[in-house]
Each structure stands twice: as C-alpha cells, then as structure tokens.
Amino acid sequence: MHELKNKIAETFKFIKDELKEIPKIDIAIILGTGLGNLAEKIKEKRNIEYWKVPNFPVSTVKGHKGELVFGKIGDKNVVAMEGRFHYYEGYPLDQVTYPVRVVKALGAKILVVSNAAGGMNPAYKAGDLMAIADHINFTGVNPLIGPNDESLGPRFPDFCDLYDPKLIALAEQIAKEEKIRMHKGVYIGVTGPNLETRAEYKFFQMIGVDAVGMSTVPEVIVARHAGLRIFGISVITDVCLPETLKPCNIDEIIKTANEAEPKLTKLIYTLIERI
Ligand code: HPA
C-alpha cells in the first residue's frame, strides 16, 4: 500500500529536480486522441517527456505524443498530459491512472479531461463537443479495487455530481458566447479496443448513453478518489446510430478530432482562464 505513495514521492522529486523548483499546479489537463494542440498554447512552457519520468508508463498509441507540459494559462499554473495511457494497450489500471496521483501531489485541485467519443444521441453530429454530465463505468474493472490507502482517498468515495456542475455551467456559458456547438450528456466508458456492435450501440442508447469511448473513466474515478474537481469533455468523432451504422476507421476518428481541435482548445483555454 505504501508502495504507491513511495512511487508518487519519487516521481514528485524527479519533476521538482527537473524543473528546479516545486511546481504548484492549480489545474491538470489530460489531452485525448488528436487533441494535443492545447499544449502549444500554454505560456512559459517546460516539457518533460514521459519516458524520462520514473514510474510513468510510455504511450504507444498513434496520435498520442507522450509528454508533460508545465506552464501557464492566464494566471493559473497548469500541467497538461499530452498523451494518455489506455487499458486496451495492456497497462494495468494503476498505471493508467498513475499520472492523476502525480498531479494531485503537485497540488492540482481540478482535472480537465478530454477524449474522442462515438455519439449515440441522434441530435449529435461529428465534430460536436459534449460536456460530460455523468458517466457509466462499463469497463468491468475499477482502479480503486485493492487495499485502500486512506491518506490518498476514502474506501467508498461518493460519486454524486462526479463532473462538477459549476464547471459545466461555466463551459456552457463560454460555448454560447463563442458559438460552439456543445451538448451535455452521459459518457459510457468501455475497454475497447474494438468499436461497438450494433446491438451494443442500441443497448447503450436504451440505457440513456449519449457517447461512448475507451478512456477517461479510470482517470476520473481516481481523480475523484483523490478529491479533485472534474471537468470532462468529449469530441464526437463519429456518430454511431445502430440503424444506419457504417464501418468507421480510426484514421477518420483522428481526422475529425483534429478538425474539432481549435474549438476544444478555445473552450478549455477560456474555461481555465475564467475559473
Ligand atoms: N466507440 C465508437 N466510436 C468511437 C469511440 C468508441 O469507443 N471512440 C471514438 N469514436
């Protein structure tokens, strides 16, 4: 149990030495598939590649870079994770969620997390954004399973209003001002790596899901356990209506994510400035 705390302390020390100061982070950002450009907009940037960081796994996915970007957005100290780890890559969940433990140790109070997701709400179009109002953990696993270290978080964390309603309201206001199409909906987390069957999409629609994706849920679970406020946002990269489903490929998903990227960057950047 103390092993995790020791690992976090080792990673913290490395980052502190690398940056030659203790960074006091306000907000951490996880950038999903094809959404890395936000990191370019961070001021006073200092980058640390994942492979150098003790206890960090290394990202293997197409479209993901693999570095921590420290710096400023407005008056906030931020760290962006450019590239994330997925369960389907074979990383155990304690590694998938390890960076969340590290940003908490660096002082982060808020986690902003983005992803690419398949839309199942008939009102959604490819390229739209969706603020995550709530999620369903459909992965069949949970990163909190195992002995609980009470100094990191409670055994039975409460998940009411998991996604911070105040941050969602602020994002809605910004989307309106900036004329960005943003919905608010339920995200279902699956393990992947296959895309879903027609029957699965139909089932998800029936149980009230608006978007499906292969990330975010594990990191959000650990972030809440660690006491962070959470804002999650999906880029709807493809629309998966069971009746009219056509084969979709990952290159198209990445292309749509890249095309929607300026909107997402604008939204997240403004949100962080105004928090
Ligand atoms: N399923 C379907 N479509 C998607 C996904 C997914 O997990 N992620 C992005 N588009």
CSV table of C-alpha atoms and ligand atoms in Angstrom, one decimal:
chain,number,residue,atom,x,y,z
A,1,MET,CA,0.0,0.0,0.0
A,2,HIS,CA,2.8,2.4,0.9
A,3,GLU,CA,4.5,1.4,-2.3
A,4,LEU,CA,2.2,3.7,-4.3
A,5,LYS,CA,3.0,6.6,-2.0
A,6,ASN,CA,6.7,6.0,-2.3
A,7,LYS,CA,6.4,5.9,-6.1
A,8,ILE,CA,4.5,9.2,-6.1
A,9,ALA,CA,7.2,10.7,-3.9
A,10,GLU,CA,9.9,9.5,-6.2
A,11,THR,CA,8.1,10.9,-9.3
A,12,PHE,CA,7.5,14.2,-7.5
A,13,LYS,CA,11.1,14.6,-6.6
A,14,PHE,CA,12.2,13.9,-10.2
A,15,ILE,CA,9.8,16.6,-11.5
A,16,LYS,CA,11.0,19.0,-8.8
A,17,ASP,CA,14.6,18.5,-9.7
A,18,GLU,CA,14.0,18.6,-13.5
A,19,LEU,CA,12.1,22.0,-13.2
A,20,LYS,CA,14.5,23.2,-10.5
A,21,GLU,CA,11.5,24.3,-8.3
A,22,ILE,CA,8.4,22.8,-6.8
A,23,PRO,CA,5.7,23.5,-9.3
A,24,LYS,CA,2.4,24.4,-7.5
A,25,ILE,CA,-0.1,23.3,-10.0
A,26,ASP,CA,-3.7,24.6,-10.0
A,27,ILE,CA,-5.2,22.6,-12.9
A,28,ALA,CA,-4.2,19.4,-14.7
A,29,ILE,CA,-5.3,18.7,-18.2
A,30,ILE,CA,-5.4,15.3,-20.0
A,31,LEU,CA,-5.5,15.7,-23.7
A,32,GLY,CA,-7.1,12.9,-25.7
A,33,THR,CA,-6.7,11.5,-29.2
A,34,GLY,CA,-5.8,14.2,-31.7
A,35,LEU,CA,-6.3,17.0,-29.2
A,36,GLY,CA,-2.8,17.8,-28.3
A,37,ASN,CA,-2.6,21.3,-29.7
A,38,LEU,CA,-3.8,22.9,-26.5
A,39,ALA,CA,-0.4,22.2,-25.1
A,40,GLU,CA,1.1,24.6,-27.8
A,41,LYS,CA,-1.0,27.5,-26.3
A,42,ILE,CA,0.5,27.1,-22.8
A,43,LYS,CA,2.8,30.0,-21.8
A,44,GLU,CA,6.2,29.7,-20.2
A,45,LYS,CA,6.3,26.1,-21.3
A,46,ARG,CA,8.5,23.4,-19.8
A,47,ASN,CA,8.2,19.9,-21.2
A,48,ILE,CA,9.2,16.6,-19.7
A,49,GLU,CA,8.9,13.5,-21.8
A,50,TYR,CA,7.2,10.6,-20.2
A,51,TRP,CA,10.0,8.1,-20.8
A,52,LYS,CA,12.2,10.2,-18.5
A,53,VAL,CA,9.8,10.2,-15.6
A,54,PRO,CA,10.3,7.5,-13.0
A,55,ASN,CA,7.2,5.2,-12.6
A,56,PHE,CA,5.5,6.7,-15.7
A,57,PRO,CA,4.4,4.2,-18.4
A,58,VAL,CA,5.2,5.1,-22.0
A,59,SER,CA,2.4,5.8,-24.6
A,60,THR,CA,2.2,3.6,-27.7
A,61,VAL,CA,-0.9,4.9,-29.4
A,62,LYS,CA,-1.0,6.7,-32.8
A,63,GLY,CA,-1.9,10.3,-32.4
A,64,HIS,CA,-0.5,10.5,-28.8
A,65,LYS,CA,2.7,12.2,-28.0
A,66,GLY,CA,3.8,11.4,-24.5
A,67,GLU,CA,5.0,14.4,-22.5
A,68,LEU,CA,4.1,16.5,-19.6
A,69,VAL,CA,3.8,20.2,-20.4
A,70,PHE,CA,4.1,22.6,-17.4
A,71,GLY,CA,3.3,26.3,-17.8
A,72,LYS,CA,0.6,29.0,-17.5
A,73,ILE,CA,-2.9,29.6,-18.9
A,74,GLY,CA,-3.9,33.1,-17.8
A,75,ASP,CA,-2.9,33.3,-14.1
A,76,LYS,CA,-3.2,29.5,-13.5
A,77,ASN,CA,-0.3,27.1,-13.2
A,78,VAL,CA,-1.2,24.1,-15.3
A,79,VAL,CA,0.3,20.8,-16.3
A,80,ALA,CA,-1.0,19.1,-19.5
A,81,MET,CA,-0.6,15.4,-20.2
A,82,GLU,CA,-0.1,15.2,-23.9
A,83,GLY,CA,-0.9,11.6,-24.5
A,84,ARG,CA,-2.5,9.2,-22.1
A,85,PHE,CA,-2.5,5.5,-21.3
A,86,HIS,CA,-5.3,3.2,-22.2
A,87,TYR,CA,-6.3,-0.1,-20.6
A,88,TYR,CA,-6.6,-1.7,-24.0
A,89,GLU,CA,-2.9,-1.1,-24.6
A,90,GLY,CA,-2.3,-3.6,-21.8
A,91,TYR,CA,-1.4,-1.1,-19.0
A,92,PRO,CA,-2.9,-2.1,-15.6
A,93,LEU,CA,-5.3,0.5,-14.3
A,94,ASP,CA,-2.9,1.6,-11.5
A,95,GLN,CA,-0.5,2.7,-14.3
A,96,VAL,CA,-3.3,4.2,-16.5
A,97,THR,CA,-4.3,6.4,-13.5
A,98,TYR,CA,-0.8,7.0,-12.1
A,99,PRO,CA,-0.4,10.5,-13.6
A,100,VAL,CA,-3.6,11.6,-11.8
A,101,ARG,CA,-1.9,10.7,-8.5
A,102,VAL,CA,1.1,12.6,-9.5
A,103,VAL,CA,-0.8,15.8,-10.5
A,104,LYS,CA,-2.6,15.6,-7.2
A,105,ALA,CA,0.8,15.5,-5.4
A,106,LEU,CA,1.8,18.5,-7.5
A,107,GLY,CA,-1.1,20.5,-6.0
A,108,ALA,CA,-3.7,20.2,-8.7
A,109,LYS,CA,-7.3,21.0,-7.5
A,110,ILE,CA,-9.0,20.5,-10.8
A,111,LEU,CA,-8.7,17.9,-13.6
A,112,VAL,CA,-9.8,18.8,-17.1
A,113,VAL,CA,-10.0,15.7,-19.3
A,114,SER,CA,-10.8,15.4,-23.0
A,115,ASN,CA,-11.4,12.4,-25.2
A,116,ALA,CA,-12.7,11.3,-28.6
A,117,ALA,CA,-16.0,9.6,-28.4
A,118,GLY,CA,-18.7,8.0,-30.6
A,119,GLY,CA,-22.0,9.8,-30.4
A,120,MET,CA,-25.3,7.9,-30.0
A,121,ASN,CA,-27.6,10.7,-29.4
A,122,PRO,CA,-29.4,11.3,-32.8
A,123,ALA,CA,-29.0,15.1,-32.2
A,124,TYR,CA,-25.2,14.9,-32.3
A,125,LYS,CA,-23.0,15.5,-35.3
A,126,ALA,CA,-19.4,14.5,-35.9
A,127,GLY,CA,-17.2,17.4,-34.7
A,128,ASP,CA,-19.6,18.5,-32.0
A,129,LEU,CA,-18.4,18.8,-28.4
A,130,MET,CA,-20.1,17.2,-25.4
A,131,ALA,CA,-19.6,18.2,-21.8
A,132,ILE,CA,-19.7,15.1,-19.8
A,133,ALA,CA,-22.6,15.4,-17.3
A,134,ASP,CA,-22.1,11.9,-15.9
A,135,HIS,CA,-20.6,8.6,-16.8
A,136,ILE,CA,-21.3,4.9,-16.7
A,137,ASN,CA,-18.3,2.7,-15.9
A,138,PHE,CA,-18.9,-0.2,-18.4
A,139,THR,CA,-15.3,-1.5,-18.3
A,140,GLY,CA,-16.0,-4.2,-15.8
A,141,VAL,CA,-12.9,-3.0,-13.8
A,142,ASN,CA,-12.1,-0.3,-11.3
A,143,PRO,CA,-8.8,1.3,-10.5
A,144,LEU,CA,-9.7,1.5,-6.8
A,145,ILE,CA,-10.0,-2.2,-6.3
A,146,GLY,CA,-7.4,-3.5,-3.8
A,147,PRO,CA,-6.2,-2.2,-0.4
A,148,ASN,CA,-7.2,1.4,0.1
A,149,ASP,CA,-4.7,4.0,1.3
A,150,GLU,CA,-6.8,6.4,3.4
A,151,SER,CA,-4.2,9.1,3.0
A,152,LEU,CA,-4.9,9.1,-0.8
A,153,GLY,CA,-8.7,8.9,-0.6
A,154,PRO,CA,-11.7,7.2,1.0
A,155,ARG,CA,-12.5,3.5,0.7
A,156,PHE,CA,-16.0,4.3,-0.6
A,157,PRO,CA,-15.8,7.6,-2.5
A,158,ASP,CA,-19.1,9.3,-3.2
A,159,PHE,CA,-19.8,9.8,-6.9
A,160,CYS,CA,-22.8,12.2,-6.8
A,161,ASP,CA,-22.1,15.1,-9.2
A,162,LEU,CA,-18.9,13.5,-10.3
A,163,TYR,CA,-18.5,16.0,-13.0
A,164,ASP,CA,-18.5,19.5,-11.4
A,165,PRO,CA,-21.8,21.2,-12.1
A,166,LYS,CA,-20.3,24.7,-11.7
A,167,LEU,CA,-17.5,23.9,-14.3
A,168,ILE,CA,-20.2,22.5,-16.7
A,169,ALA,CA,-22.3,25.7,-16.3
A,170,LEU,CA,-19.2,27.9,-17.0
A,171,ALA,CA,-18.3,25.8,-20.1
A,172,GLU,CA,-21.9,26.1,-21.3
A,173,GLN,CA,-21.7,29.9,-20.9
A,174,ILE,CA,-18.4,30.0,-22.8
A,175,ALA,CA,-19.7,27.7,-25.6
A,176,LYS,CA,-22.7,30.0,-26.0
A,177,GLU,CA,-20.6,33.2,-26.2
A,178,GLU,CA,-18.1,31.6,-28.6
A,179,LYS,CA,-20.9,29.9,-30.7
A,180,ILE,CA,-19.5,26.5,-30.2
A,181,ARG,CA,-21.9,23.5,-30.6
A,182,MET,CA,-21.6,21.8,-27.2
A,183,HIS,CA,-24.0,19.3,-25.8
A,184,LYS,CA,-24.2,17.9,-22.3
A,185,GLY,CA,-24.5,14.2,-22.0
A,186,VAL,CA,-23.7,10.8,-20.4
A,187,TYR,CA,-20.4,9.1,-21.4
A,188,ILE,CA,-20.1,5.4,-21.2
A,189,GLY,CA,-16.5,4.0,-20.7
A,190,VAL,CA,-15.7,0.7,-22.3
A,191,THR,CA,-12.3,-1.0,-22.5
A,192,GLY,CA,-12.1,-1.3,-26.3
A,193,PRO,CA,-10.1,-1.8,-28.5
A,194,ASN,CA,-12.9,-2.9,-30.8
A,195,LEU,CA,-15.6,-0.4,-31.7
A,196,GLU,CA,-19.1,-1.5,-30.7
A,197,THR,CA,-21.5,-3.8,-32.3
A,198,ARG,CA,-24.9,-2.6,-33.5
A,199,ALA,CA,-26.5,-4.4,-30.6
A,200,GLU,CA,-24.2,-2.7,-28.1
A,201,TYR,CA,-24.9,0.8,-29.6
A,202,LYS,CA,-28.6,0.0,-29.4
A,203,PHE,CA,-28.3,-1.1,-25.8
A,204,PHE,CA,-26.3,2.0,-24.9
A,205,GLN,CA,-29.0,4.2,-26.4
A,206,MET,CA,-31.7,2.4,-24.4
A,207,ILE,CA,-29.9,2.9,-21.1
A,208,GLY,CA,-29.5,6.6,-21.7
A,209,VAL,CA,-26.0,7.0,-23.1
A,210,ASP,CA,-25.0,9.9,-25.3
A,211,ALA,CA,-21.4,9.0,-26.2
A,212,VAL,CA,-19.0,6.0,-25.8
A,213,GLY,CA,-15.3,6.0,-25.5
A,214,MET,CA,-12.3,3.9,-24.3
A,215,SER,CA,-10.7,6.3,-21.9
A,216,THR,CA,-11.5,8.9,-19.2
A,217,VAL,CA,-13.5,6.7,-16.8
A,218,PRO,CA,-10.5,5.3,-14.9
A,219,GLU,CA,-8.7,8.6,-14.6
A,220,VAL,CA,-11.9,10.3,-13.4
A,221,ILE,CA,-12.5,7.6,-10.8
A,222,VAL,CA,-9.0,8.2,-9.3
A,223,ALA,CA,-9.3,11.9,-9.6
A,224,ARG,CA,-12.5,11.9,-7.5
A,225,HIS,CA,-10.9,9.5,-5.0
A,226,ALA,CA,-8.1,12.0,-4.7
A,227,GLY,CA,-10.6,14.9,-4.1
A,228,LEU,CA,-10.1,16.7,-7.4
A,229,ARG,CA,-12.9,18.7,-9.1
A,230,ILE,CA,-13.5,17.3,-12.6
A,231,PHE,CA,-14.5,18.7,-16.0
A,232,GLY,CA,-14.7,16.2,-18.8
A,233,ILE,CA,-15.3,16.9,-22.5
A,234,SER,CA,-15.8,14.6,-25.5
A,235,VAL,CA,-15.3,15.4,-29.1
A,236,ILE,CA,-17.9,13.5,-31.0
A,237,THR,CA,-15.7,12.0,-33.8
A,238,ASP,CA,-18.3,9.7,-35.3
A,239,VAL,CA,-22.0,9.1,-35.0
A,240,CYS,CA,-22.9,5.5,-34.1
A,241,LEU,CA,-26.7,5.1,-34.7
A,242,PRO,CA,-27.4,1.4,-34.8
A,243,GLU,CA,-29.9,1.6,-37.6
A,244,THR,CA,-27.6,3.4,-40.0
A,245,LEU,CA,-24.2,2.2,-38.8
A,246,LYS,CA,-21.4,2.1,-41.3
A,247,PRO,CA,-17.9,0.9,-40.7
A,248,CYS,CA,-15.7,3.6,-39.3
A,249,ASN,CA,-12.0,3.7,-39.1
A,250,ILE,CA,-9.5,5.1,-36.6
A,251,ASP,CA,-7.9,7.4,-39.1
A,252,GLU,CA,-11.2,9.1,-39.7
A,253,ILE,CA,-11.7,9.4,-35.9
A,254,ILE,CA,-8.3,11.1,-35.5
A,255,LYS,CA,-9.0,13.4,-38.5
A,256,THR,CA,-12.4,14.6,-37.1
A,257,ALA,CA,-10.7,15.0,-33.7
A,258,ASN,CA,-8.0,17.2,-35.3
A,259,GLU,CA,-10.6,19.2,-37.2
A,260,ALA,CA,-12.6,19.9,-34.0
A,261,GLU,CA,-9.4,20.7,-32.1
A,262,PRO,CA,-9.5,24.5,-32.4
A,263,LYS,CA,-13.0,24.7,-30.8
A,264,LEU,CA,-12.0,22.5,-28.0
A,265,THR,CA,-8.8,24.4,-27.4
A,266,LYS,CA,-10.7,27.7,-27.4
A,267,LEU,CA,-13.3,26.3,-24.9
A,268,ILE,CA,-10.8,24.7,-22.5
A,269,TYR,CA,-8.4,27.7,-22.6
A,270,THR,CA,-11.2,30.2,-21.9
A,271,LEU,CA,-12.6,27.9,-19.2
A,272,ILE,CA,-9.3,27.7,-17.4
A,273,GLU,CA,-8.7,31.5,-17.7
A,274,ARG,CA,-12.1,32.1,-16.1
A,275,ILE,CA,-12.1,29.5,-13.3
B,1,HPA,N1,-16.6,3.8,-29.9
B,1,HPA,C1,-17.1,4.2,-31.1
B,1,HPA,N2,-16.7,5.3,-31.7
B,1,HPA,C2,-15.7,6.0,-31.1
B,1,HPA,C3,-15.1,5.6,-30.0
B,1,HPA,C4,-15.6,4.4,-29.3
B,1,HPA,O1,-15.1,4.0,-28.3
B,1,HPA,N3,-14.2,6.5,-29.7
B,1,HPA,C5,-14.2,7.4,-30.7
B,1,HPA,N4,-15.2,7.1,-31.5
